[in-house]
C-alpha atoms as an extended CHARMM CRD file, in Angstrom:
* protein
*
       205  EXT
         1         1  UNK       CA             24.3620000000      -11.0970000000        8.2380000000  PROA      1               0.0000000000
         2         2  UNK       CA             27.3100000000      -12.9830000000       10.1530000000  PROA      2               0.0000000000
         3         3  UNK       CA             26.8790000000      -16.8240000000       10.8520000000  PROA      3               0.0000000000
         4         4  UNK       CA             28.1280000000      -18.8530000000       13.7080000000  PROA      4               0.0000000000
         5         5  UNK       CA             30.6020000000      -21.1410000000       12.0610000000  PROA      5               0.0000000000
         6         6  UNK       CA             31.2970000000      -23.1880000000       15.3660000000  PROA      6               0.0000000000
         7         7  UNK       CA             27.7880000000      -24.6350000000       15.1860000000  PROA      7               0.0000000000
         8         8  UNK       CA             27.4990000000      -27.2350000000       12.6110000000  PROA      8               0.0000000000
         9         9  UNK       CA             23.4820000000      -26.9160000000       12.9410000000  PROA      9               0.0000000000
        10        10  UNK       CA             23.2510000000      -23.1090000000       12.2850000000  PROA      10              0.0000000000
        11        11  UNK       CA             25.8580000000      -23.1580000000        9.4710000000  PROA      11              0.0000000000
        12        12  UNK       CA             23.6060000000      -26.1500000000        7.5930000000  PROA      12              0.0000000000
        13        13  UNK       CA             20.6750000000      -23.8500000000        8.2300000000  PROA      13              0.0000000000
        14        14  UNK       CA             22.2050000000      -20.8880000000        6.7230000000  PROA      14              0.0000000000
        15        15  UNK       CA             23.6010000000      -22.8500000000        3.9940000000  PROA      15              0.0000000000
        16        16  UNK       CA             20.0580000000      -23.9780000000        2.9060000000  PROA      16              0.0000000000
        17        17  UNK       CA             18.2460000000      -20.8410000000        3.2530000000  PROA      17              0.0000000000
        18        18  UNK       CA             21.2850000000      -19.0340000000        0.8650000000  PROA      18              0.0000000000
        19        19  UNK       CA             20.5050000000      -21.8460000000       -1.5510000000  PROA      19              0.0000000000
        20        20  UNK       CA             16.7220000000      -21.0980000000       -1.3430000000  PROA      20              0.0000000000
        21        21  UNK       CA             17.6920000000      -17.8150000000       -2.0650000000  PROA      21              0.0000000000
        22        22  UNK       CA             19.4170000000      -18.6310000000       -4.9720000000  PROA      22              0.0000000000
        23        23  UNK       CA             16.7270000000      -20.3780000000       -6.6790000000  PROA      23              0.0000000000
        24        24  UNK       CA             14.1610000000      -17.5560000000       -5.8560000000  PROA      24              0.0000000000
        25        25  UNK       CA             16.8490000000      -14.8810000000       -7.6820000000  PROA      25              0.0000000000
        26        26  UNK       CA             17.0110000000      -17.4870000000      -10.5390000000  PROA      26              0.0000000000
        27        27  UNK       CA             13.3810000000      -17.7940000000      -11.2800000000  PROA      27              0.0000000000
        28        28  UNK       CA             13.1960000000      -14.0090000000      -11.1030000000  PROA      28              0.0000000000
        29        29  UNK       CA             16.1440000000      -13.7480000000      -13.4340000000  PROA      29              0.0000000000
        30        30  UNK       CA             14.5160000000      -16.1010000000      -15.9320000000  PROA      30              0.0000000000
        31        31  UNK       CA             11.2600000000      -13.6830000000      -15.8430000000  PROA      31              0.0000000000
        32        32  UNK       CA             13.0230000000      -10.5430000000      -15.9430000000  PROA      32              0.0000000000
        33        33  UNK       CA             15.5360000000      -11.7730000000      -18.4040000000  PROA      33              0.0000000000
        34        34  UNK       CA             14.5140000000       -9.0950000000      -21.2320000000  PROA      34              0.0000000000
        35        35  UNK       CA             14.7500000000       -6.3130000000      -18.6050000000  PROA      35              0.0000000000
        36        36  UNK       CA             18.0280000000       -7.3380000000      -17.4040000000  PROA      36              0.0000000000
        37        37  UNK       CA             19.7490000000       -7.4740000000      -20.8820000000  PROA      37              0.0000000000
        38        38  UNK       CA             18.1570000000       -3.8220000000      -21.5500000000  PROA      38              0.0000000000
        39        39  UNK       CA             19.9560000000       -2.3390000000      -18.5130000000  PROA      39              0.0000000000
        40        40  UNK       CA             23.2980000000       -4.3220000000      -19.5340000000  PROA      40              0.0000000000
        41        41  UNK       CA             22.8260000000       -2.5200000000      -22.5460000000  PROA      41              0.0000000000
        42        42  UNK       CA             22.1930000000        0.9250000000      -20.7880000000  PROA      42              0.0000000000
        43        43  UNK       CA             25.0870000000        0.3650000000      -18.6550000000  PROA      43              0.0000000000
        44        44  UNK       CA             27.1490000000       -0.0650000000      -22.0030000000  PROA      44              0.0000000000
        45        45  UNK       CA             25.7230000000        2.7850000000      -23.4800000000  PROA      45              0.0000000000
        46        46  UNK       CA             26.5960000000        4.8250000000      -20.4580000000  PROA      46              0.0000000000
        47        47  UNK       CA             30.1370000000        3.5650000000      -20.5570000000  PROA      47              0.0000000000
        48        48  UNK       CA             30.2420000000        4.4360000000      -24.0550000000  PROA      48              0.0000000000
        49        49  UNK       CA             28.6850000000        8.0890000000      -23.3830000000  PROA      49              0.0000000000
        50        50  UNK       CA             31.2720000000        8.7180000000      -20.8490000000  PROA      50              0.0000000000
        51        51  UNK       CA             34.1960000000        7.2180000000      -22.9920000000  PROA      51              0.0000000000
        52        52  UNK       CA             32.8030000000        9.7830000000      -25.9480000000  PROA      52              0.0000000000
        53        53  UNK       CA             32.8450000000       12.9030000000      -23.5800000000  PROA      53              0.0000000000
        54        54  UNK       CA             35.8290000000       12.3070000000      -22.1730000000  PROA      54              0.0000000000
        55        55  UNK       CA             37.9950000000       15.4500000000      -22.7110000000  PROA      55              0.0000000000
        56        56  UNK       CA             41.6170000000       15.7410000000      -24.2610000000  PROA      56              0.0000000000
        57        57  UNK       CA             43.4400000000       18.0330000000      -22.2790000000  PROA      57              0.0000000000
        58        58  UNK       CA             40.1060000000       18.9930000000      -20.4270000000  PROA      58              0.0000000000
        59        59  UNK       CA             38.1880000000       20.2560000000      -23.1660000000  PROA      59              0.0000000000
        60        60  UNK       CA             34.8920000000       17.9890000000      -24.3970000000  PROA      60              0.0000000000
        61        61  UNK       CA             33.9750000000       17.2540000000      -27.5450000000  PROA      61              0.0000000000
        62        62  UNK       CA             30.2040000000       17.4720000000      -27.2380000000  PROA      62              0.0000000000
        63        63  UNK       CA             28.9300000000       20.9910000000      -27.6240000000  PROA      63              0.0000000000
        64        64  UNK       CA             31.4790000000       23.0790000000      -29.2080000000  PROA      64              0.0000000000
        65        65  UNK       CA             29.0410000000       24.4270000000      -31.5000000000  PROA      65              0.0000000000
        66        66  UNK       CA             27.2530000000       27.8760000000      -30.2410000000  PROA      66              0.0000000000
        67        67  UNK       CA             23.6740000000       28.2790000000      -29.7540000000  PROA      67              0.0000000000
        68        68  UNK       CA             23.2840000000       30.8920000000      -32.3430000000  PROA      68              0.0000000000
        69        69  UNK       CA             25.0330000000       28.4700000000      -35.2140000000  PROA      69              0.0000000000
        70        70  UNK       CA             22.9850000000       25.6100000000      -34.2060000000  PROA      70              0.0000000000
        71        71  UNK       CA             19.6700000000       27.6320000000      -34.3380000000  PROA      71              0.0000000000
        72        72  UNK       CA             20.7710000000       28.8430000000      -37.9160000000  PROA      72              0.0000000000
        73        73  UNK       CA             21.5840000000       25.1690000000      -39.1380000000  PROA      73              0.0000000000
        74        74  UNK       CA             17.9930000000       24.0790000000      -37.7860000000  PROA      74              0.0000000000
        75        75  UNK       CA             16.1840000000       27.3460000000      -39.4910000000  PROA      75              0.0000000000
        76        76  UNK       CA             18.0360000000       26.4780000000      -42.7450000000  PROA      76              0.0000000000
        77        77  UNK       CA             17.2340000000       22.7900000000      -42.4760000000  PROA      77              0.0000000000
        78        78  UNK       CA             13.6560000000       24.0310000000      -41.7430000000  PROA      78              0.0000000000
        79        79  UNK       CA             12.9650000000       25.9150000000      -44.3570000000  PROA      79              0.0000000000
        80        80  UNK       CA             14.9500000000       24.0110000000      -46.9510000000  PROA      80              0.0000000000
        81        81  UNK       CA             12.6050000000       21.1110000000      -45.8830000000  PROA      81              0.0000000000
        82        82  UNK       CA              9.6170000000       23.2320000000      -46.3910000000  PROA      82              0.0000000000
        83        83  UNK       CA             10.4440000000       24.6380000000      -50.0550000000  PROA      83              0.0000000000
        84        84  UNK       CA             11.5310000000       21.3120000000      -51.0170000000  PROA      84              0.0000000000
        85        85  UNK       CA              8.4990000000       18.8760000000      -49.4040000000  PROA      85              0.0000000000
        86        86  UNK       CA              5.9890000000       20.8340000000      -46.8450000000  PROA      86              0.0000000000
        87        87  UNK       CA              3.6000000000       22.0700000000      -49.7190000000  PROA      87              0.0000000000
        88        88  UNK       CA              3.4420000000       18.3230000000      -51.5170000000  PROA      88              0.0000000000
        89        89  UNK       CA              2.8230000000       16.7240000000      -48.2200000000  PROA      89              0.0000000000
        90        90  UNK       CA              0.1890000000       19.0110000000      -46.6570000000  PROA      90              0.0000000000
        91        91  UNK       CA             -1.4230000000       19.0000000000      -50.2240000000  PROA      91              0.0000000000
        92        92  UNK       CA             -1.5560000000       15.4840000000      -50.4170000000  PROA      92              0.0000000000
        93        93  UNK       CA             -2.6780000000       14.6110000000      -46.4560000000  PROA      93              0.0000000000
        94        94  UNK       CA             -4.7580000000       17.7660000000      -45.8040000000  PROA      94              0.0000000000
        95        95  UNK       CA             -4.3580000000       20.5370000000      -42.7830000000  PROA      95              0.0000000000
        96        96  UNK       CA             -6.2560000000       18.4810000000      -40.2770000000  PROA      96              0.0000000000
        97        97  UNK       CA             -4.2880000000       15.5410000000      -40.4240000000  PROA      97              0.0000000000
        98        98  UNK       CA             -0.8340000000       16.5340000000      -41.6470000000  PROA      98              0.0000000000
        99        99  UNK       CA             -0.0750000000       19.2790000000      -39.2080000000  PROA      99              0.0000000000
       100       100  UNK       CA             -0.8370000000       17.2540000000      -35.7970000000  PROA      100             0.0000000000
       101       101  UNK       CA              0.8210000000       14.5280000000      -37.7230000000  PROA      101             0.0000000000
       102       102  UNK       CA              4.0980000000       16.9620000000      -38.0220000000  PROA      102             0.0000000000
       103       103  UNK       CA              3.8420000000       18.0970000000      -34.4200000000  PROA      103             0.0000000000
       104       104  UNK       CA              3.4270000000       14.4500000000      -32.7630000000  PROA      104             0.0000000000
       105       105  UNK       CA              6.6560000000       13.2320000000      -35.2010000000  PROA      105             0.0000000000
       106       106  UNK       CA              8.5600000000       16.4040000000      -33.9790000000  PROA      106             0.0000000000
       107       107  UNK       CA              7.8170000000       15.8300000000      -30.2760000000  PROA      107             0.0000000000
       108       108  UNK       CA              8.7430000000       12.2460000000      -30.4820000000  PROA      108             0.0000000000
       109       109  UNK       CA             11.8840000000       12.5990000000      -32.2950000000  PROA      109             0.0000000000
       110       110  UNK       CA             12.9050000000       15.2210000000      -29.6720000000  PROA      110             0.0000000000
       111       111  UNK       CA             11.6970000000       12.9530000000      -26.6710000000  PROA      111             0.0000000000
       112       112  UNK       CA             13.8780000000       10.3430000000      -28.0410000000  PROA      112             0.0000000000
       113       113  UNK       CA             16.7710000000       11.7330000000      -28.5940000000  PROA      113             0.0000000000
       114       114  UNK       CA             17.3410000000       13.4160000000      -25.2690000000  PROA      114             0.0000000000
       115       115  UNK       CA             20.5750000000       12.9930000000      -23.5760000000  PROA      115             0.0000000000
       116       116  UNK       CA             21.7190000000       11.2050000000      -26.7480000000  PROA      116             0.0000000000
       117       117  UNK       CA             24.0600000000       12.6020000000      -29.4640000000  PROA      117             0.0000000000
       118       118  UNK       CA             24.5460000000       10.2030000000      -31.7060000000  PROA      118             0.0000000000
       119       119  UNK       CA             21.8780000000        7.6730000000      -33.6930000000  PROA      119             0.0000000000
       120       120  UNK       CA             24.0000000000        4.7510000000      -32.9130000000  PROA      120             0.0000000000
       121       121  UNK       CA             23.5130000000        5.1780000000      -29.4320000000  PROA      121             0.0000000000
       122       122  UNK       CA             19.5370000000        5.0520000000      -29.7150000000  PROA      122             0.0000000000
       123       123  UNK       CA             19.8650000000        2.0760000000      -31.5030000000  PROA      123             0.0000000000
       124       124  UNK       CA             22.2960000000        0.1080000000      -29.3450000000  PROA      124             0.0000000000
       125       125  UNK       CA             20.3310000000        0.1410000000      -26.0880000000  PROA      125             0.0000000000
       126       126  UNK       CA             17.5480000000       -1.8810000000      -27.7250000000  PROA      126             0.0000000000
       127       127  UNK       CA             19.5050000000       -4.0640000000      -30.1230000000  PROA      127             0.0000000000
       128       128  UNK       CA             23.0070000000       -4.0760000000      -29.0520000000  PROA      128             0.0000000000
       129       129  UNK       CA             26.0830000000       -3.8970000000      -31.4030000000  PROA      129             0.0000000000
       130       130  UNK       CA             24.1850000000       -5.1890000000      -34.2900000000  PROA      130             0.0000000000
       131       131  UNK       CA             21.8420000000       -2.1420000000      -33.9120000000  PROA      131             0.0000000000
       132       132  UNK       CA             25.0040000000        0.0450000000      -33.9450000000  PROA      132             0.0000000000
       133       133  UNK       CA             26.1740000000       -1.0670000000      -37.3660000000  PROA      133             0.0000000000
       134       134  UNK       CA             22.5100000000       -0.9860000000      -38.7720000000  PROA      134             0.0000000000
       135       135  UNK       CA             21.9800000000        2.6700000000      -37.5820000000  PROA      135             0.0000000000
       136       136  UNK       CA             25.3920000000        3.7440000000      -38.8340000000  PROA      136             0.0000000000
       137       137  UNK       CA             25.0670000000        2.0910000000      -42.1830000000  PROA      137             0.0000000000
       138       138  UNK       CA             21.5520000000        3.6490000000      -42.7200000000  PROA      138             0.0000000000
       139       139  UNK       CA             22.5030000000        7.0050000000      -41.1370000000  PROA      139             0.0000000000
       140       140  UNK       CA             25.6750000000        7.3940000000      -43.5920000000  PROA      140             0.0000000000
       141       141  UNK       CA             23.4590000000        5.7030000000      -46.7880000000  PROA      141             0.0000000000
       142       142  UNK       CA             20.9620000000        8.8970000000      -46.1240000000  PROA      142             0.0000000000
       143       143  UNK       CA             23.4020000000       11.4650000000      -45.9730000000  PROA      143             0.0000000000
       144       144  UNK       CA             24.7440000000       10.1430000000      -48.9540000000  PROA      144             0.0000000000
       145       145  UNK       CA             21.8670000000        9.7760000000      -51.1240000000  PROA      145             0.0000000000
       146       146  UNK       CA             20.7380000000       13.1920000000      -49.7590000000  PROA      146             0.0000000000
       147       147  UNK       CA             23.5650000000       14.6180000000      -50.7610000000  PROA      147             0.0000000000
       148       148  UNK       CA             23.2700000000       13.4040000000      -54.4000000000  PROA      148             0.0000000000
       149       149  UNK       CA             19.7450000000       14.6470000000      -54.1640000000  PROA      149             0.0000000000
       150       150  UNK       CA             21.0030000000       18.1720000000      -53.4560000000  PROA      150             0.0000000000
       151       151  UNK       CA             23.7560000000       18.1770000000      -56.0770000000  PROA      151             0.0000000000
       152       152  UNK       CA             20.8300000000       17.4700000000      -58.6470000000  PROA      152             0.0000000000
       153       153  UNK       CA             18.7660000000       20.2410000000      -57.0650000000  PROA      153             0.0000000000
       154       154  UNK       CA             21.6360000000       22.7780000000      -57.1520000000  PROA      154             0.0000000000
       155       155  UNK       CA             22.7800000000       21.7300000000      -60.7330000000  PROA      155             0.0000000000
       156       156  UNK       CA             19.5410000000       21.8310000000      -62.1820000000  PROA      156             0.0000000000
       157       157  UNK       CA             18.9850000000       25.4900000000      -60.7960000000  PROA      157             0.0000000000
       158       158  UNK       CA             22.2000000000       26.5630000000      -61.9220000000  PROA      158             0.0000000000
       159       159  UNK       CA             21.6060000000       25.4090000000      -65.4080000000  PROA      159             0.0000000000
       160       160  UNK       CA             18.3250000000       27.4080000000      -65.3450000000  PROA      160             0.0000000000
       161       161  UNK       CA             19.8580000000       30.6440000000      -63.7070000000  PROA      161             0.0000000000
       162       162  UNK       CA             22.9210000000       30.3160000000      -66.5220000000  PROA      162             0.0000000000
       163       163  UNK       CA             20.3010000000       30.1310000000      -69.1500000000  PROA      163             0.0000000000
       164       164  UNK       CA             21.9420000000       26.3870000000      -70.0700000000  PROA      164             0.0000000000
       165       165  UNK       CA             25.5300000000       27.9360000000      -70.5630000000  PROA      165             0.0000000000
       166       166  UNK       CA             26.0180000000       24.5560000000      -68.8740000000  PROA      166             0.0000000000
       167       167  UNK       CA             24.0950000000       21.4050000000      -68.7840000000  PROA      167             0.0000000000
       168       168  UNK       CA             23.2760000000       20.4620000000      -65.1140000000  PROA      168             0.0000000000
       169       169  UNK       CA             25.3180000000       17.2400000000      -65.1450000000  PROA      169             0.0000000000
       170       170  UNK       CA             28.3860000000       19.4870000000      -65.6560000000  PROA      170             0.0000000000
       171       171  UNK       CA             27.3250000000       21.5130000000      -62.5870000000  PROA      171             0.0000000000
       172       172  UNK       CA             26.9580000000       18.5560000000      -60.7400000000  PROA      172             0.0000000000
       173       173  UNK       CA             30.5020000000       17.4960000000      -61.5940000000  PROA      173             0.0000000000
       174       174  UNK       CA             31.8320000000       21.0570000000      -60.7900000000  PROA      174             0.0000000000
       175       175  UNK       CA             29.9340000000       21.1070000000      -57.3680000000  PROA      175             0.0000000000
       176       176  UNK       CA             31.2350000000       17.7610000000      -56.3660000000  PROA      176             0.0000000000
       177       177  UNK       CA             34.7150000000       18.9220000000      -56.6390000000  PROA      177             0.0000000000
       178       178  UNK       CA             34.0080000000       22.3400000000      -54.7130000000  PROA      178             0.0000000000
       179       179  UNK       CA             31.7760000000       20.0800000000      -51.5760000000  PROA      179             0.0000000000
       180       180  UNK       CA             34.4440000000       17.2080000000      -51.8180000000  PROA      180             0.0000000000
       181       181  UNK       CA             36.8680000000       18.8210000000      -49.3470000000  PROA      181             0.0000000000
       182       182  UNK       CA             33.7270000000       19.5600000000      -46.8960000000  PROA      182             0.0000000000
       183       183  UNK       CA             33.8210000000       15.3730000000      -46.5000000000  PROA      183             0.0000000000
       184       184  UNK       CA             37.3240000000       15.9910000000      -44.9800000000  PROA      184             0.0000000000
       185       185  UNK       CA             36.5870000000       17.9910000000      -42.2300000000  PROA      185             0.0000000000
       186       186  UNK       CA             36.4760000000       16.6400000000      -38.1890000000  PROA      186             0.0000000000
       187       187  UNK       CA             34.4760000000       19.5180000000      -36.9400000000  PROA      187             0.0000000000
       188       188  UNK       CA             31.9780000000       20.8440000000      -38.7310000000  PROA      188             0.0000000000
       189       189  UNK       CA             31.5890000000       24.3920000000      -36.4380000000  PROA      189             0.0000000000
       190       190  UNK       CA             33.0640000000       26.2240000000      -39.4220000000  PROA      190             0.0000000000
       191       191  UNK       CA             30.3120000000       25.1440000000      -41.7650000000  PROA      191             0.0000000000
       192       192  UNK       CA             27.7120000000       26.0130000000      -38.9630000000  PROA      192             0.0000000000
       193       193  UNK       CA             28.8850000000       29.7430000000      -38.9100000000  PROA      193             0.0000000000
       194       194  UNK       CA             27.8500000000       29.6150000000      -42.9250000000  PROA      194             0.0000000000
       195       195  UNK       CA             24.4610000000       28.6130000000      -42.0790000000  PROA      195             0.0000000000
       196       196  UNK       CA             22.9640000000       32.2220000000      -42.0500000000  PROA      196             0.0000000000
       197       197  UNK       CA             23.6860000000       32.4800000000      -45.8700000000  PROA      197             0.0000000000
       198       198  UNK       CA             21.6600000000       29.3510000000      -46.4550000000  PROA      198             0.0000000000
       199       199  UNK       CA             18.5850000000       31.1400000000      -44.3630000000  PROA      199             0.0000000000
       200       200  UNK       CA             18.8890000000       34.4800000000      -46.5530000000  PROA      200             0.0000000000
       201       201  UNK       CA             19.0130000000       32.3240000000      -49.8400000000  PROA      201             0.0000000000
       202       202  UNK       CA             16.0710000000       30.3560000000      -48.6760000000  PROA      202             0.0000000000
       203       203  UNK       CA             14.3210000000       33.5100000000      -48.0160000000  PROA      203             0.0000000000
       204       204  UNK       CA             15.3000000000       35.1530000000      -51.2680000000  PROA      204             0.0000000000
       205       205  UNK       CA             13.8590000000       31.8520000000      -53.2210000000  PROA      205             0.0000000000
């Protein structure tokens, strides 16, 4: 909207009108400050996502694993979790409660992670940078402790299979040396190809 600057009265009226609009905007900003903060964090998240998905020589880093490899990894994870924890979970909670809760939990996890590739992104939107650091610490701690638990389980199983030829603590040390190079991989696509071995082993178990 243009204002006639040659007329001082109209110019003064326009200035007062703009000042009133600024005051109204200030009142609205105070009441909607949490929403504005969330929108700001969402825009930061979108910028980070576009940076992460930026291509090197035109090839994006996200989505390089094939569908079959991803399905094999999911099946291996579900079967492994089922063998380890689901029987005790259903025994304690009962079929009527545990089944629906398990379905709701899976659905909530699916919906909360749409269009997100990292847990850090999910924590960044509501909590900002502290959320990124906290989520990164928790995820990496969980993976570290989970790896230790799996090493102990595999060592105990090998001790039983080999008829106590080596104590399970020795097996844990041997497996740690064998699995250590996997930590140095930047791309886990090669590991996803071996997921079929895990599925077959779980079925045989």
